[in-house]
């Protein structure tokens, strides 16, 4: 009996499409907009990281960004210039990568080219996240938006409704009575 090895194939579906704008150069000290198209309904928030291929380390841009926003403004301050940066959109809790941008360049403000003015203008209706410094093990997230930014409702906001309060109270009373009956 012969056994033939099975070749596994891996298909990756990226539910976010990232648009960097008409040029691939960003300049220090200027706010830039990164846009995405949300293609899957069950992904409400993403974490955004800035990675560099030529050196190890990540810059944590923003945590829990609502995907319904479609864009985020990013201001770069003191990020080392280079031509090997890319954005990673992922869920850091589960380690799932949703999408990776095209490679782009970050220029120092003194060496900015004429092309840097062609980037997407910042969207005034979206927040601006500031990314500062170079990658390091003690680096923290630039901004954490949290689930309320994605439209989640806090637990206590539903208690204003009398039916919700009555349901919770009766469930707790039933659990307490069940525990008493179990002991007796």
PDB file of C-alpha atoms in Angstrom:
ATOM      1  CA  UNK A   1       0.000   0.000   0.000  1.00  0.00           C
ATOM      2  CA  UNK A   2       1.427   3.355  -1.006  1.00  0.00           C
ATOM      3  CA  UNK A   3       0.728   6.592   0.750  1.00  0.00           C
ATOM      4  CA  UNK A   4       0.868   9.758  -1.221  1.00  0.00           C
ATOM      5  CA  UNK A   5       1.452  13.022   0.577  1.00  0.00           C
ATOM      6  CA  UNK A   6      -1.389  15.481   0.406  1.00  0.00           C
ATOM      7  CA  UNK A   7      -0.518  18.985  -0.582  1.00  0.00           C
ATOM      8  CA  UNK A   8      -2.576  21.448   1.407  1.00  0.00           C
ATOM      9  CA  UNK A   9      -3.620  24.675  -0.186  1.00  0.00           C
ATOM     10  CA  UNK A  10      -4.249  27.842   1.729  1.00  0.00           C
ATOM     11  CA  UNK A  11      -6.744  30.405   0.575  1.00  0.00           C
ATOM     12  CA  UNK A  12      -6.748  33.779   2.246  1.00  0.00           C
ATOM     13  CA  UNK A  13      -9.749  36.045   1.943  1.00  0.00           C
ATOM     14  CA  UNK A  14      -8.961  39.580   2.975  1.00  0.00           C
ATOM     15  CA  UNK A  15     -12.174  41.279   4.087  1.00  0.00           C
ATOM     16  CA  UNK A  16     -10.687  44.776   4.002  1.00  0.00           C
ATOM     17  CA  UNK A  17      -9.267  46.585   1.005  1.00  0.00           C
ATOM     18  CA  UNK A  18      -6.907  49.418   1.964  1.00  0.00           C
ATOM     19  CA  UNK A  19      -6.497  52.532  -0.206  1.00  0.00           C
ATOM     20  CA  UNK A  20      -3.399  54.621   0.419  1.00  0.00           C
ATOM     21  CA  UNK A  21      -4.137  57.365  -2.075  1.00  0.00           C
ATOM     22  CA  UNK A  22      -2.691  58.276  -5.466  1.00  0.00           C
ATOM     23  CA  UNK A  23       0.907  58.216  -4.276  1.00  0.00           C
ATOM     24  CA  UNK A  24       2.854  56.020  -1.948  1.00  0.00           C
ATOM     25  CA  UNK A  25       4.814  58.653  -0.012  1.00  0.00           C
ATOM     26  CA  UNK A  26       3.890  60.059   3.386  1.00  0.00           C
ATOM     27  CA  UNK A  27       5.627  62.982   5.065  1.00  0.00           C
ATOM     28  CA  UNK A  28       6.462  63.492   8.732  1.00  0.00           C
ATOM     29  CA  UNK A  29       4.362  66.098  10.520  1.00  0.00           C
ATOM     30  CA  UNK A  30       1.434  65.897   8.085  1.00  0.00           C
ATOM     31  CA  UNK A  31      -1.871  64.123   8.672  1.00  0.00           C
ATOM     32  CA  UNK A  32      -2.609  61.471   6.056  1.00  0.00           C
ATOM     33  CA  UNK A  33      -5.747  59.461   5.465  1.00  0.00           C
ATOM     34  CA  UNK A  34      -5.874  55.721   5.036  1.00  0.00           C
ATOM     35  CA  UNK A  35      -9.138  54.358   3.665  1.00  0.00           C
ATOM     36  CA  UNK A  36     -10.573  50.884   3.520  1.00  0.00           C
ATOM     37  CA  UNK A  37     -13.547  49.088   2.072  1.00  0.00           C
ATOM     38  CA  UNK A  38     -15.341  46.836   4.528  1.00  0.00           C
ATOM     39  CA  UNK A  39     -16.403  43.641   2.743  1.00  0.00           C
ATOM     40  CA  UNK A  40     -17.496  41.333   5.596  1.00  0.00           C
ATOM     41  CA  UNK A  41     -20.344  42.143   7.975  1.00  0.00           C
ATOM     42  CA  UNK A  42     -19.145  40.257  11.058  1.00  0.00           C
ATOM     43  CA  UNK A  43     -15.969  42.317  11.540  1.00  0.00           C
ATOM     44  CA  UNK A  44     -16.905  45.389  13.563  1.00  0.00           C
ATOM     45  CA  UNK A  45     -13.497  46.564  14.807  1.00  0.00           C
ATOM     46  CA  UNK A  46      -9.888  46.193  13.689  1.00  0.00           C
ATOM     47  CA  UNK A  47      -6.510  47.013  15.162  1.00  0.00           C
ATOM     48  CA  UNK A  48      -4.126  49.004  12.967  1.00  0.00           C
ATOM     49  CA  UNK A  49      -0.354  48.517  13.086  1.00  0.00           C
ATOM     50  CA  UNK A  50       2.439  50.096  11.070  1.00  0.00           C
ATOM     51  CA  UNK A  51       5.136  47.584  10.200  1.00  0.00           C
ATOM     52  CA  UNK A  52       8.497  47.930   8.511  1.00  0.00           C
ATOM     53  CA  UNK A  53      10.012  45.182   6.375  1.00  0.00           C
ATOM     54  CA  UNK A  54      13.632  46.284   6.764  1.00  0.00           C
ATOM     55  CA  UNK A  55      13.718  46.190  10.552  1.00  0.00           C
ATOM     56  CA  UNK A  56      11.948  44.329  13.278  1.00  0.00           C
ATOM     57  CA  UNK A  57       9.242  45.937  15.316  1.00  0.00           C
ATOM     58  CA  UNK A  58       5.793  47.351  14.977  1.00  0.00           C
ATOM     59  CA  UNK A  59       4.271  50.731  15.603  1.00  0.00           C
ATOM     60  CA  UNK A  60       0.878  50.323  17.222  1.00  0.00           C
ATOM     61  CA  UNK A  61      -1.306  52.909  15.508  1.00  0.00           C
ATOM     62  CA  UNK A  62      -4.788  52.331  16.871  1.00  0.00           C
ATOM     63  CA  UNK A  63      -6.749  49.648  18.653  1.00  0.00           C
ATOM     64  CA  UNK A  64     -10.436  48.813  18.134  1.00  0.00           C
ATOM     65  CA  UNK A  65     -11.094  51.070  15.143  1.00  0.00           C
ATOM     66  CA  UNK A  66     -14.701  50.669  13.922  1.00  0.00           C
ATOM     67  CA  UNK A  67     -14.663  49.283  10.378  1.00  0.00           C
ATOM     68  CA  UNK A  68     -17.811  51.246   9.507  1.00  0.00           C
ATOM     69  CA  UNK A  69     -15.761  54.470   9.602  1.00  0.00           C
ATOM     70  CA  UNK A  70     -14.002  53.534   6.349  1.00  0.00           C
ATOM     71  CA  UNK A  71     -11.035  55.792   7.028  1.00  0.00           C
ATOM     72  CA  UNK A  72      -8.677  57.024   9.711  1.00  0.00           C
ATOM     73  CA  UNK A  73      -6.372  60.043   9.759  1.00  0.00           C
ATOM     74  CA  UNK A  74      -2.798  59.339  10.841  1.00  0.00           C
ATOM     75  CA  UNK A  75      -0.232  61.944  11.871  1.00  0.00           C
ATOM     76  CA  UNK A  76       3.405  60.830  11.856  1.00  0.00           C
ATOM     77  CA  UNK A  77       5.869  62.393  14.320  1.00  0.00           C
ATOM     78  CA  UNK A  78       9.431  61.120  14.645  1.00  0.00           C
ATOM     79  CA  UNK A  79       8.817  57.879  12.765  1.00  0.00           C
ATOM     80  CA  UNK A  80      12.090  56.776  11.124  1.00  0.00           C
ATOM     81  CA  UNK A  81      12.060  57.495   7.377  1.00  0.00           C
ATOM     82  CA  UNK A  82      12.117  54.497   5.064  1.00  0.00           C
ATOM     83  CA  UNK A  83      10.672  53.004   1.919  1.00  0.00           C
ATOM     84  CA  UNK A  84       9.525  49.702   3.383  1.00  0.00           C
ATOM     85  CA  UNK A  85       6.454  50.460   5.511  1.00  0.00           C
ATOM     86  CA  UNK A  86       3.018  48.894   5.308  1.00  0.00           C
ATOM     87  CA  UNK A  87      -0.169  48.886   7.369  1.00  0.00           C
ATOM     88  CA  UNK A  88      -1.522  45.720   8.920  1.00  0.00           C
ATOM     89  CA  UNK A  89      -5.218  45.535   9.791  1.00  0.00           C
ATOM     90  CA  UNK A  90      -5.776  42.729  12.271  1.00  0.00           C
ATOM     91  CA  UNK A  91      -7.372  41.494  15.460  1.00  0.00           C
ATOM     92  CA  UNK A  92      -4.556  41.319  18.021  1.00  0.00           C
ATOM     93  CA  UNK A  93      -6.692  39.366  20.479  1.00  0.00           C
ATOM     94  CA  UNK A  94      -7.052  36.401  18.122  1.00  0.00           C
ATOM     95  CA  UNK A  95      -4.049  37.065  15.882  1.00  0.00           C
ATOM     96  CA  UNK A  96      -6.162  37.194  12.726  1.00  0.00           C
ATOM     97  CA  UNK A  97      -4.768  39.394   9.935  1.00  0.00           C
ATOM     98  CA  UNK A  98      -7.558  40.904   7.853  1.00  0.00           C
ATOM     99  CA  UNK A  99      -5.531  42.892   5.343  1.00  0.00           C
ATOM    100  CA  UNK A 100      -2.104  44.320   4.567  1.00  0.00           C
ATOM    101  CA  UNK A 101      -1.582  47.536   2.615  1.00  0.00           C
ATOM    102  CA  UNK A 102       0.741  48.071  -0.285  1.00  0.00           C
ATOM    103  CA  UNK A 103       4.314  49.074   0.547  1.00  0.00           C
ATOM    104  CA  UNK A 104       4.831  52.807   0.960  1.00  0.00           C
ATOM    105  CA  UNK A 105       7.488  55.353   1.892  1.00  0.00           C
ATOM    106  CA  UNK A 106       7.708  57.652   4.898  1.00  0.00           C
ATOM    107  CA  UNK A 107       9.786  60.747   4.176  1.00  0.00           C
ATOM    108  CA  UNK A 108      11.461  63.076   6.625  1.00  0.00           C
ATOM    109  CA  UNK A 109       9.808  66.506   6.601  1.00  0.00           C
ATOM    110  CA  UNK A 110      13.022  68.093   5.247  1.00  0.00           C
ATOM    111  CA  UNK A 111      13.194  65.706   2.257  1.00  0.00           C
ATOM    112  CA  UNK A 112       9.510  65.768   1.292  1.00  0.00           C
ATOM    113  CA  UNK A 113       8.954  65.521  -2.432  1.00  0.00           C
ATOM    114  CA  UNK A 114       6.428  67.311  -4.599  1.00  0.00           C
ATOM    115  CA  UNK A 115       4.422  64.084  -4.763  1.00  0.00           C
ATOM    116  CA  UNK A 116       3.603  64.184  -1.062  1.00  0.00           C
ATOM    117  CA  UNK A 117       0.884  66.774  -1.691  1.00  0.00           C
ATOM    118  CA  UNK A 118      -1.031  64.250  -3.824  1.00  0.00           C
ATOM    119  CA  UNK A 119      -1.950  61.976  -0.924  1.00  0.00           C
ATOM    120  CA  UNK A 120      -5.495  61.682   0.318  1.00  0.00           C
ATOM    121  CA  UNK A 121      -6.436  64.731   2.334  1.00  0.00           C
ATOM    122  CA  UNK A 122      -7.428  64.000   5.920  1.00  0.00           C
ATOM    123  CA  UNK A 123     -11.130  63.413   6.465  1.00  0.00           C
ATOM    124  CA  UNK A 124     -12.315  66.073   8.921  1.00  0.00           C
ATOM    125  CA  UNK A 125     -15.184  63.848  10.089  1.00  0.00           C
ATOM    126  CA  UNK A 126     -12.789  61.094  11.258  1.00  0.00           C
ATOM    127  CA  UNK A 127     -10.410  61.161  14.235  1.00  0.00           C
ATOM    128  CA  UNK A 128      -6.672  61.697  13.839  1.00  0.00           C
ATOM    129  CA  UNK A 129      -4.256  59.295  15.518  1.00  0.00           C
ATOM    130  CA  UNK A 130      -0.687  60.415  16.218  1.00  0.00           C
ATOM    131  CA  UNK A 131       2.100  57.861  15.787  1.00  0.00           C
ATOM    132  CA  UNK A 132       5.328  58.875  17.497  1.00  0.00           C
ATOM    133  CA  UNK A 133       8.817  57.408  17.587  1.00  0.00           C
ATOM    134  CA  UNK A 134      10.371  54.215  16.365  1.00  0.00           C
ATOM    135  CA  UNK A 135       9.263  50.629  17.048  1.00  0.00           C
ATOM    136  CA  UNK A 136      10.136  49.276  20.468  1.00  0.00           C
ATOM    137  CA  UNK A 137       9.043  46.602  22.938  1.00  0.00           C
ATOM    138  CA  UNK A 138       7.524  49.152  25.320  1.00  0.00           C
ATOM    139  CA  UNK A 139       5.546  50.983  22.650  1.00  0.00           C
ATOM    140  CA  UNK A 140       1.849  51.467  23.426  1.00  0.00           C
ATOM    141  CA  UNK A 141      -1.182  51.998  21.190  1.00  0.00           C
ATOM    142  CA  UNK A 142      -1.554  55.504  19.789  1.00  0.00           C
ATOM    143  CA  UNK A 143      -5.296  55.460  20.510  1.00  0.00           C
ATOM    144  CA  UNK A 144      -7.834  52.898  21.699  1.00  0.00           C
ATOM    145  CA  UNK A 145     -11.347  53.697  20.553  1.00  0.00           C
ATOM    146  CA  UNK A 146     -13.209  50.943  22.389  1.00  0.00           C
ATOM    147  CA  UNK A 147     -16.419  49.127  21.556  1.00  0.00           C
ATOM    148  CA  UNK A 148     -18.680  52.160  22.070  1.00  0.00           C
ATOM    149  CA  UNK A 149     -17.076  53.773  19.012  1.00  0.00           C
ATOM    150  CA  UNK A 150     -18.208  50.744  16.986  1.00  0.00           C
ATOM    151  CA  UNK A 151     -21.798  51.173  18.183  1.00  0.00           C
ATOM    152  CA  UNK A 152     -21.878  48.692  21.066  1.00  0.00           C
ATOM    153  CA  UNK A 153     -24.381  49.478  23.791  1.00  0.00           C
ATOM    154  CA  UNK A 154     -23.254  49.464  27.387  1.00  0.00           C
ATOM    155  CA  UNK A 155     -24.995  47.130  29.829  1.00  0.00           C
ATOM    156  CA  UNK A 156     -26.489  49.863  31.992  1.00  0.00           C
ATOM    157  CA  UNK A 157     -28.042  51.830  29.131  1.00  0.00           C
ATOM    158  CA  UNK A 158     -30.653  49.086  28.671  1.00  0.00           C
ATOM    159  CA  UNK A 159     -31.746  49.252  32.314  1.00  0.00           C
ATOM    160  CA  UNK A 160     -33.665  52.451  31.680  1.00  0.00           C
ATOM    161  CA  UNK A 161     -36.288  50.262  30.052  1.00  0.00           C
ATOM    162  CA  UNK A 162     -38.591  48.804  32.750  1.00  0.00           C
ATOM    163  CA  UNK A 163     -39.004  45.477  30.937  1.00  0.00           C
ATOM    164  CA  UNK A 164     -35.253  44.863  30.936  1.00  0.00           C
ATOM    165  CA  UNK A 165     -34.999  45.633  34.640  1.00  0.00           C
ATOM    166  CA  UNK A 166     -37.946  43.344  35.403  1.00  0.00           C
ATOM    167  CA  UNK A 167     -36.426  40.520  33.331  1.00  0.00           C
ATOM    168  CA  UNK A 168     -33.059  40.751  35.097  1.00  0.00           C
ATOM    169  CA  UNK A 169     -34.682  40.960  38.537  1.00  0.00           C
ATOM    170  CA  UNK A 170     -36.903  37.934  37.893  1.00  0.00           C
ATOM    171  CA  UNK A 171     -33.965  35.914  36.550  1.00  0.00           C
ATOM    172  CA  UNK A 172     -31.944  36.680  39.688  1.00  0.00           C
ATOM    173  CA  UNK A 173     -34.905  35.845  41.945  1.00  0.00           C
ATOM    174  CA  UNK A 174     -35.473  32.557  40.107  1.00  0.00           C
ATOM    175  CA  UNK A 175     -31.806  31.643  40.469  1.00  0.00           C
ATOM    176  CA  UNK A 176     -31.869  32.452  44.192  1.00  0.00           C
ATOM    177  CA  UNK A 177     -35.060  30.428  44.763  1.00  0.00           C
ATOM    178  CA  UNK A 178     -33.612  27.536  42.765  1.00  0.00           C
ATOM    179  CA  UNK A 179     -30.527  27.566  44.974  1.00  0.00           C
ATOM    180  CA  UNK A 180     -32.654  27.577  48.146  1.00  0.00           C
ATOM    181  CA  UNK A 181     -34.768  24.667  46.883  1.00  0.00           C
ATOM    182  CA  UNK A 182     -31.608  22.718  46.012  1.00  0.00           C
ATOM    183  CA  UNK A 183     -30.250  23.107  49.529  1.00  0.00           C
ATOM    184  CA  UNK A 184     -33.541  22.135  51.197  1.00  0.00           C
TER     185      UNK A 184
END
